PDB file of C-alpha atoms in Angstrom:
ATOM      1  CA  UNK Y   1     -35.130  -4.948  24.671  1.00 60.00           C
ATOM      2  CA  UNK Y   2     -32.137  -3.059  23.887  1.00 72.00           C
ATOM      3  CA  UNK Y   3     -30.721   0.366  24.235  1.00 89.00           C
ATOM      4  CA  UNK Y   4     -27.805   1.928  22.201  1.00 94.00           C
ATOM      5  CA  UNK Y   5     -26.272   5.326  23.148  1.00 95.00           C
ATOM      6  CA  UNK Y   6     -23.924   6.683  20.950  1.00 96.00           C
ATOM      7  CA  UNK Y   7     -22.712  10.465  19.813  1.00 96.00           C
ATOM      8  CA  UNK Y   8     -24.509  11.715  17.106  1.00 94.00           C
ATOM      9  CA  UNK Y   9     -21.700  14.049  15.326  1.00 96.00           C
ATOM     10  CA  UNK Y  10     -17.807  14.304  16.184  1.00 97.00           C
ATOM     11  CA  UNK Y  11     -15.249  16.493  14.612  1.00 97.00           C
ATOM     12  CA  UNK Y  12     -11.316  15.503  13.983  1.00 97.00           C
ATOM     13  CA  UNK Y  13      -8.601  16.606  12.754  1.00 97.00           C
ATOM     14  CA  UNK Y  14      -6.277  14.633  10.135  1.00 97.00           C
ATOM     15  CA  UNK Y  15      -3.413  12.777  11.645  1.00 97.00           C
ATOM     16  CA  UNK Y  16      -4.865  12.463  15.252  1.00 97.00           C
ATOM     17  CA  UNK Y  17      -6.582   9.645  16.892  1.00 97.00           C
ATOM     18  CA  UNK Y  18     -10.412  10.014  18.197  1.00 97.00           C
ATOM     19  CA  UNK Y  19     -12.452   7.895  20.229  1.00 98.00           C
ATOM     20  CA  UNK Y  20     -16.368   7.535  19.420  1.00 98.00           C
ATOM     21  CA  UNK Y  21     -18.150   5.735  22.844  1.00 98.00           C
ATOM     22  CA  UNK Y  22     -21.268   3.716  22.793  1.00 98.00           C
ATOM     23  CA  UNK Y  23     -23.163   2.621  25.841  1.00 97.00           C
ATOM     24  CA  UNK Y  24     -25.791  -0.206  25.886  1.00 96.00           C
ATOM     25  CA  UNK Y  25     -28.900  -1.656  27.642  1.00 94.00           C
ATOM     26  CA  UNK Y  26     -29.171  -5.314  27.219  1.00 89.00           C
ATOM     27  CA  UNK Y  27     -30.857  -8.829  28.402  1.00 84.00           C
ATOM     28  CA  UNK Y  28     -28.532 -10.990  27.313  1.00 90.00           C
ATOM     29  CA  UNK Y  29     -25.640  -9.581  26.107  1.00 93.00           C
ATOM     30  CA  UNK Y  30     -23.981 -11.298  23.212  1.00 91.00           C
ATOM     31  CA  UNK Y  31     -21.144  -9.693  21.477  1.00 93.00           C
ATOM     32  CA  UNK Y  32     -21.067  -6.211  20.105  1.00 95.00           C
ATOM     33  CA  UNK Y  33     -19.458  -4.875  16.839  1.00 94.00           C
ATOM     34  CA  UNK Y  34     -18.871  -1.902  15.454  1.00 96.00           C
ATOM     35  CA  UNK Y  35     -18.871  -1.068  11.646  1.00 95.00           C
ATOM     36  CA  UNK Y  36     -18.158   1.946   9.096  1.00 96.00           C
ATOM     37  CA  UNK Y  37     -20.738   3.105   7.003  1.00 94.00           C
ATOM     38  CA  UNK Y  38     -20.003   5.709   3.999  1.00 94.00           C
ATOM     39  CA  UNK Y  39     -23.449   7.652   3.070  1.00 88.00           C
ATOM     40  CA  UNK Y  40     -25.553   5.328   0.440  1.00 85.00           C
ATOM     41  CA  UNK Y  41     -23.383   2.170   0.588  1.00 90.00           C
ATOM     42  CA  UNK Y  42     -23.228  -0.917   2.722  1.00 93.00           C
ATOM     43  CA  UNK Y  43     -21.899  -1.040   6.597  1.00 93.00           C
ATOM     44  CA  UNK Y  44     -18.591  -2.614   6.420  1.00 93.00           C
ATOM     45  CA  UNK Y  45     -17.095  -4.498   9.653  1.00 90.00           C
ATOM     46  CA  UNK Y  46     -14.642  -3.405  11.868  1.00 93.00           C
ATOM     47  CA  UNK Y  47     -14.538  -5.294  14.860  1.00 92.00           C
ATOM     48  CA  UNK Y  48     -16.157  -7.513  17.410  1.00 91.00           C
ATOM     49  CA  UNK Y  49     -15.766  -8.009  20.532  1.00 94.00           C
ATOM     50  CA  UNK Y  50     -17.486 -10.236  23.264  1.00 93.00           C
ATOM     51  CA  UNK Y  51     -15.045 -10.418  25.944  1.00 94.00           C
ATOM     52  CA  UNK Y  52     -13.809  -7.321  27.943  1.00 96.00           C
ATOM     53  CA  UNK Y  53     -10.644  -5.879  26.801  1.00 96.00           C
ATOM     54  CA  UNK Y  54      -9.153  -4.090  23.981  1.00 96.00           C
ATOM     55  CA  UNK Y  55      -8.822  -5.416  20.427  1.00 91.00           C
ATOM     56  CA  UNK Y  56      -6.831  -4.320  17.904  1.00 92.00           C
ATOM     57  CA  UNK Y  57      -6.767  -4.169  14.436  1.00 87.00           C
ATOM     58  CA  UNK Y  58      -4.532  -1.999  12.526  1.00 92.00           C
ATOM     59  CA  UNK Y  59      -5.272   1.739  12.633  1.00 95.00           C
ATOM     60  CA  UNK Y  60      -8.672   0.569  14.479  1.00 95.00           C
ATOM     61  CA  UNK Y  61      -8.980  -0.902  18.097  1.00 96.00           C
ATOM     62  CA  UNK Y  62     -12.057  -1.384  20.204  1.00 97.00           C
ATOM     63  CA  UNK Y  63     -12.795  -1.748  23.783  1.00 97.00           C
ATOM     64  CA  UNK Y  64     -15.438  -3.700  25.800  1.00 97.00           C
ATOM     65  CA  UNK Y  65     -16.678  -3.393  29.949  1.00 97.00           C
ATOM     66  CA  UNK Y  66     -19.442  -5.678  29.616  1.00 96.00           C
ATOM     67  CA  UNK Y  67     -20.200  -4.552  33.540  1.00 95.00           C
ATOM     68  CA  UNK Y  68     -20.379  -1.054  32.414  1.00 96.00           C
ATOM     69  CA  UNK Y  69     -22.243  -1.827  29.336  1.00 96.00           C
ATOM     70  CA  UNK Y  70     -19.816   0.840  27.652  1.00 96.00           C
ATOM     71  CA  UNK Y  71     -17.624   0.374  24.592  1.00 98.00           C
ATOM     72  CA  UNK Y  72     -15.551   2.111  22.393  1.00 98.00           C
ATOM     73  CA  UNK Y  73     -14.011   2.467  18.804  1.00 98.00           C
ATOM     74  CA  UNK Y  74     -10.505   4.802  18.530  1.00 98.00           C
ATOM     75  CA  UNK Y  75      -9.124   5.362  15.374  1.00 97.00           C
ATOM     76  CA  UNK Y  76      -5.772   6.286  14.876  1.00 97.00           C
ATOM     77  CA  UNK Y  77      -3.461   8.252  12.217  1.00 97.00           C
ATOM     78  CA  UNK Y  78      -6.986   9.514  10.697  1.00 97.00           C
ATOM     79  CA  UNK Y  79      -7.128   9.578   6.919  1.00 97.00           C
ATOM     80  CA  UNK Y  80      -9.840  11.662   5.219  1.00 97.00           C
ATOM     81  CA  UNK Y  81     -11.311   8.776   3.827  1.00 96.00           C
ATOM     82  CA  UNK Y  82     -12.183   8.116   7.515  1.00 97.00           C
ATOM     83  CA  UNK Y  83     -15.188   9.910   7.147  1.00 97.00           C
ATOM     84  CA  UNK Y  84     -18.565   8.124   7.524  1.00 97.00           C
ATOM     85  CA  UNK Y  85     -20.465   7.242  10.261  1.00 96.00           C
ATOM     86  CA  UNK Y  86     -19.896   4.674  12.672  1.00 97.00           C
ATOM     87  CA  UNK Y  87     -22.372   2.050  13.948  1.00 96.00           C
ATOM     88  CA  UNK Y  88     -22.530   0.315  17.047  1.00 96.00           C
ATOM     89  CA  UNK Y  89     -24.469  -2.584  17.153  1.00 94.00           C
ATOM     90  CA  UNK Y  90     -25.285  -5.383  20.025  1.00 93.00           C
ATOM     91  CA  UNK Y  91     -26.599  -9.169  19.715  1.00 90.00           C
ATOM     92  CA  UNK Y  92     -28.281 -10.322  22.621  1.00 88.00           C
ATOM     93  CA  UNK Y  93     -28.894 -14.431  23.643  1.00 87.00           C
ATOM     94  CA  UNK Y  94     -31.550 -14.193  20.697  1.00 82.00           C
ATOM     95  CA  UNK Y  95     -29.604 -13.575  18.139  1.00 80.00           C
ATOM     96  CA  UNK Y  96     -30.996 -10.217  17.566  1.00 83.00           C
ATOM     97  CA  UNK Y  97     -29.021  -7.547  16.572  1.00 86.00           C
ATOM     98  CA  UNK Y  98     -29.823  -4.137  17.562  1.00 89.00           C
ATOM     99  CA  UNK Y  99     -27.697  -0.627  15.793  1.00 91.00           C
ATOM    100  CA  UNK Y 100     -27.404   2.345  17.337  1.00 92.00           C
ATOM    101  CA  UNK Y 101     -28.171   4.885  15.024  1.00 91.00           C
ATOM    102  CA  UNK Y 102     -24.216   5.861  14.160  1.00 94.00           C
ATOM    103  CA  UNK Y 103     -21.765   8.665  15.092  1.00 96.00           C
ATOM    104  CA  UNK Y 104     -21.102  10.687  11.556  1.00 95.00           C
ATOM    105  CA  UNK Y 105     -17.216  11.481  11.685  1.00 98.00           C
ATOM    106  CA  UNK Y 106     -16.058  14.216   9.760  1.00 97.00           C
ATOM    107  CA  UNK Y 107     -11.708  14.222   9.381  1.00 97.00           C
ATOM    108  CA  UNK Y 108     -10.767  17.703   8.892  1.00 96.00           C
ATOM    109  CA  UNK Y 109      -7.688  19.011   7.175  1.00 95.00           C
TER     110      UNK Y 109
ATOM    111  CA  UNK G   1     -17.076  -7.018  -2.089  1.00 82.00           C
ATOM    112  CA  UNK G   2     -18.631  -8.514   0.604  1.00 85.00           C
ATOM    113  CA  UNK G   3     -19.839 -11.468  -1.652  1.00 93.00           C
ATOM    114  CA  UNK G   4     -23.292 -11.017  -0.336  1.00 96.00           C
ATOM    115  CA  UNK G   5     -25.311 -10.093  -3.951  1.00 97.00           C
ATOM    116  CA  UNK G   6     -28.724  -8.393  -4.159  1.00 97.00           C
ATOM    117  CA  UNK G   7     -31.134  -7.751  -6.500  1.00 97.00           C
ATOM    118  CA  UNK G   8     -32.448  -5.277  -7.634  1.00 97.00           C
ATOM    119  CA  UNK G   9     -30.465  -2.485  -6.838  1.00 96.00           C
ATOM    120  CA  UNK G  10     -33.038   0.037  -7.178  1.00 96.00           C
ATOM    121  CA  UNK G  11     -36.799  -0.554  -7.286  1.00 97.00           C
ATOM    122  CA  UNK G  12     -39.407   2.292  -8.116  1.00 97.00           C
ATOM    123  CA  UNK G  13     -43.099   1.352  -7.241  1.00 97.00           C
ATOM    124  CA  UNK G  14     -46.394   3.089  -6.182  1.00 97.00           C
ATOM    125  CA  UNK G  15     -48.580   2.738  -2.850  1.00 97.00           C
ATOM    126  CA  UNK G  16     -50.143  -0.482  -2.676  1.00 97.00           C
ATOM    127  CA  UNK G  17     -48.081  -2.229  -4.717  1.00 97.00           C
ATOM    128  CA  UNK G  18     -45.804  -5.434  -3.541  1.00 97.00           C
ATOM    129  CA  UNK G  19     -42.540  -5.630  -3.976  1.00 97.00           C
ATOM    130  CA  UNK G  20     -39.696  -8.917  -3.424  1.00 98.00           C
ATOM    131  CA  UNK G  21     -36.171  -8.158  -2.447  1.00 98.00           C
ATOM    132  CA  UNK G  22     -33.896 -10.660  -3.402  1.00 98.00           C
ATOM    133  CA  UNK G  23     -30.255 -11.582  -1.409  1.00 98.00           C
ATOM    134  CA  UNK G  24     -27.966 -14.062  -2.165  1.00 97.00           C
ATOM    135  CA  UNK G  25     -25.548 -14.851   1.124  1.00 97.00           C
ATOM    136  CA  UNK G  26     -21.716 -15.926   0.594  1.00 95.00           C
ATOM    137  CA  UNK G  27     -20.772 -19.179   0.302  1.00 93.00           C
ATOM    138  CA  UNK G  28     -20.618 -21.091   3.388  1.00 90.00           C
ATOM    139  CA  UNK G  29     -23.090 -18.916   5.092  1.00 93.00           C
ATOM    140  CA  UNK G  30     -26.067 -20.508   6.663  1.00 92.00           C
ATOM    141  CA  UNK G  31     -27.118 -17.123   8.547  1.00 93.00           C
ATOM    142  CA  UNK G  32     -29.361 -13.830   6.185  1.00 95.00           C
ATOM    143  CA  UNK G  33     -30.244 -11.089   7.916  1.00 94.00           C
ATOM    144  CA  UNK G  34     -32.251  -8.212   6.604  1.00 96.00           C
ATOM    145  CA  UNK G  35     -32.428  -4.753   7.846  1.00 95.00           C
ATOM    146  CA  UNK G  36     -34.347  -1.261   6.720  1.00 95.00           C
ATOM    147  CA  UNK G  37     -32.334   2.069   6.558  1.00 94.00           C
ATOM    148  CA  UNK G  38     -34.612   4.786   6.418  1.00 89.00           C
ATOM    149  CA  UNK G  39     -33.458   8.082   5.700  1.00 77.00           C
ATOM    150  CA  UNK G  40     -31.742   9.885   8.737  1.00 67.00           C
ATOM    151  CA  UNK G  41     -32.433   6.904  10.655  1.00 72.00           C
ATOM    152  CA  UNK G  42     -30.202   4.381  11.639  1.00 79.00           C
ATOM    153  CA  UNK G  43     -30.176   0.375  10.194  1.00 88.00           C
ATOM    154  CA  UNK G  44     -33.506  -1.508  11.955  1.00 91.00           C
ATOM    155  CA  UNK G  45     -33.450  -5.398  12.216  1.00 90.00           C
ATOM    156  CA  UNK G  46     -36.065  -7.006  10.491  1.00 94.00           C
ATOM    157  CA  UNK G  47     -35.661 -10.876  10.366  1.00 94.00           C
ATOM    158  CA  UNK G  48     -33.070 -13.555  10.302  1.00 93.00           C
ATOM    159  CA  UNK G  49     -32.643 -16.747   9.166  1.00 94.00           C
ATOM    160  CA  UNK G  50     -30.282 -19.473   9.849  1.00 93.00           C
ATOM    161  CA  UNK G  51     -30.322 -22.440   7.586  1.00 93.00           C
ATOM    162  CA  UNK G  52     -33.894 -22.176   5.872  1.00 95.00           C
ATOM    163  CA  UNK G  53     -35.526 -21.883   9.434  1.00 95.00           C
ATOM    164  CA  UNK G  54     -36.520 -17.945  11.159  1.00 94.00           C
ATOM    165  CA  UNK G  55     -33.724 -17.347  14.159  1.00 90.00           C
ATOM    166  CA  UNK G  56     -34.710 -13.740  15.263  1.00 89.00           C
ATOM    167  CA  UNK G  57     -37.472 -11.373  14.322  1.00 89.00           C
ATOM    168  CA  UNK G  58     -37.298  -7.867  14.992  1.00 88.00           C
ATOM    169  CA  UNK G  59     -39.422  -4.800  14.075  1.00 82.00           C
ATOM    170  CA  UNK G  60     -40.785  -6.607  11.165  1.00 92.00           C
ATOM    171  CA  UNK G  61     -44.120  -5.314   9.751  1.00 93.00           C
ATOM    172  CA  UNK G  62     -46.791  -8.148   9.395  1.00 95.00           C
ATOM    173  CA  UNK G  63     -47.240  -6.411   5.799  1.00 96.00           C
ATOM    174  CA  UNK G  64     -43.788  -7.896   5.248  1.00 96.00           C
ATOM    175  CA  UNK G  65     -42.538 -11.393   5.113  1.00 96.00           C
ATOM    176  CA  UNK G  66     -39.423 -13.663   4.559  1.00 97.00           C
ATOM    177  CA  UNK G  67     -38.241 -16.661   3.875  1.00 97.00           C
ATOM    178  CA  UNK G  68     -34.681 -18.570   3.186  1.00 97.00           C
ATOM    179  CA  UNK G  69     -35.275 -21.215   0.847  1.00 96.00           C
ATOM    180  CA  UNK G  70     -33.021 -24.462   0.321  1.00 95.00           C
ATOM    181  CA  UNK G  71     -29.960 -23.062  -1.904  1.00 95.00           C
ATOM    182  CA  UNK G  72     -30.002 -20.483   1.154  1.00 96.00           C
ATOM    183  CA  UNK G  73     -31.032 -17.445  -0.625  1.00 96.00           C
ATOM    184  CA  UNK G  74     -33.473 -15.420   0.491  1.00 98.00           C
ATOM    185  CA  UNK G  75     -36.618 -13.362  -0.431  1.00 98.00           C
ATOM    186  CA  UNK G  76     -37.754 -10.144   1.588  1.00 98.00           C
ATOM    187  CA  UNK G  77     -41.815  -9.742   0.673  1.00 98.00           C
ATOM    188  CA  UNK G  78     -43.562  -5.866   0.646  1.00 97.00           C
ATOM    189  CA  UNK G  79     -46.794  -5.664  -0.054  1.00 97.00           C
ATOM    190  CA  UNK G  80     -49.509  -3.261   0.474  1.00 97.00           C
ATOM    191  CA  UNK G  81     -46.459  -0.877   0.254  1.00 97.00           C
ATOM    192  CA  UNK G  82     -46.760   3.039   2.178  1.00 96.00           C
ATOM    193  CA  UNK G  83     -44.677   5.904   0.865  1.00 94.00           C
ATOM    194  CA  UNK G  84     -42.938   5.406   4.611  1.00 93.00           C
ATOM    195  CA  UNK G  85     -41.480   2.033   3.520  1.00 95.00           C
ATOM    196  CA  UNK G  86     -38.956   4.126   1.076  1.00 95.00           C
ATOM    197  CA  UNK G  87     -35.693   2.972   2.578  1.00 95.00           C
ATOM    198  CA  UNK G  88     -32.311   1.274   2.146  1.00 95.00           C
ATOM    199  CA  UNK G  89     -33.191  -2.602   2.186  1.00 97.00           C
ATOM    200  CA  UNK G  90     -30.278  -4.273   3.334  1.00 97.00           C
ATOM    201  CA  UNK G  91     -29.122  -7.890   3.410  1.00 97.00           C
ATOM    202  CA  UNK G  92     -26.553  -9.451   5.332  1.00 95.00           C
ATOM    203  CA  UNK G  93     -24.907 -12.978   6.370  1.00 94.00           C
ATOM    204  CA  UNK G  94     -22.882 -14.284   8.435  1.00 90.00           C
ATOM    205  CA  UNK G  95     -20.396 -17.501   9.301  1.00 85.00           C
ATOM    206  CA  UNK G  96     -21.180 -20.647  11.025  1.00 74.00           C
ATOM    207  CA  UNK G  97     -19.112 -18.891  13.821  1.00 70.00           C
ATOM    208  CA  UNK G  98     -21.161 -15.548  13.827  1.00 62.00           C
ATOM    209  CA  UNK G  99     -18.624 -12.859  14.950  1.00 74.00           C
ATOM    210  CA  UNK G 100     -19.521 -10.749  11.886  1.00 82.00           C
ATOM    211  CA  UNK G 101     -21.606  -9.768   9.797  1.00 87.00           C
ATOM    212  CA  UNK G 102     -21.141  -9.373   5.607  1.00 92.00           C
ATOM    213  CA  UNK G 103     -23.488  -6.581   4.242  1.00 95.00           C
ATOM    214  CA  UNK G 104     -24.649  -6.928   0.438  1.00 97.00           C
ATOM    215  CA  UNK G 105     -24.713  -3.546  -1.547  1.00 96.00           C
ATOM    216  CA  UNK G 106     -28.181  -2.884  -0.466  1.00 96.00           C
ATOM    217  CA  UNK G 107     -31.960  -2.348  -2.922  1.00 97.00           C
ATOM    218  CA  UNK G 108     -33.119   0.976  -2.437  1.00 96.00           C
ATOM    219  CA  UNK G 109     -36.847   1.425  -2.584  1.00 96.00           C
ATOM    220  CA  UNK G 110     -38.635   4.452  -3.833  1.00 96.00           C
ATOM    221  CA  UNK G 111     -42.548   4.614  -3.060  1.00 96.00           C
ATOM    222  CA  UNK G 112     -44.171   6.776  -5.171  1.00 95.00           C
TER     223      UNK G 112
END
């Protein structure tokens, strides 16, 4: 099976950068991707990573230890519209696809 | 827009009643996912399906079925439905190359 630990609730201020961690349990590890979710609408994707290292993509880069089972999302330059929660979700040699169940972000003023 | 299209958007139904869930993946993709957001809980894998044939099955109900049929749309089947099936009813596909995954707008299910 699979385990996903992630914050439930973090707090940030506009402008700064913040850095939501997710650890998982896994046989089999796959690839593991993180998405934004605003409340009542569809998870949108914001990056995937299989191999260790950083990736970036614009205001967004993620991070992957597959020995520590440990990964995370920073954000950068937060907008207000960066509020929503963010999911962090593992495939394992099945194909199955397991979410943690989301750090909500709230961007302050 | 993804380009993953479901239907309906919103369903409204009583106990014991059965339901079907329709999702339409984006062209080119062979993979359809479908996952149940509950409220205050986070999204749960139900089944996939990779080319008309079941890939992965997670915590899928056995009141609940699925299938992908030639065109590569799928169906997601409720019956004997429980006021704990109300939920977010999401569909998703993905690439020949897998490294994401599209999201449709969702069908949100009321059981009254």
């Amino acid at each position: 099976g699979q385990n996903i630990d992630q914050p439930t609730e973090m707090t940030a201020t506009e402008g700064a950068i913040v850095q939501i961690n997710c650890t998982y349990q896994t046989s089999g590890f796959n690839g593991l991707f993180w998405y934004q979710q605003h409340a009542g609408e569809a998870p949108t994707f914001l990056s995937y990573n299989v191999l260790d290292g950083l990736e970036e993509k614009g205001r967004f880069s993620s991070f992957l230890s597959r020995s520590k089972g440990y990964s995370y999302l920073l954000l950068k330059e937060l907008q207000m519209k960066d509020s929503a929660s963010y999911l962090c979700a593992v495939r394992d040699q099945s194909q199955k696809v397991t979410f943690g169940t989301g750090t909500k972000l709230q961007v302050i003023p | 827009d993804s380009g993953v299209t479901q239907t309906p958007k919103h369903l409204i139904t009583a106990t014991g009643q059965r339901v079907t869930l329709r999702c339409s993946p984006r062209s080119g993709d062979l993979s359809v996912y479908w996952y149940q957001q509950s409220l205050d809980q986070g999204l749960q894998f139900l089944i996939q399906y990779y080319n008309g044939e079941e890939r992965a099955k997670g915590n899928i109900l056995e009141r609940f079925s699925a299938q992908q049929f030639p065109d590569l749309h799928s169906e997601l089947n409720l019956s004997s439905l429980e006021l704990g099936d109300s939920a977010l009813y999401f569909c998703a596909s993905s690439p020949p190359r897998p490294d994401t995954q599209y999201f449709g707008p969702g069908t949100r299910l009321t059981v009254l």
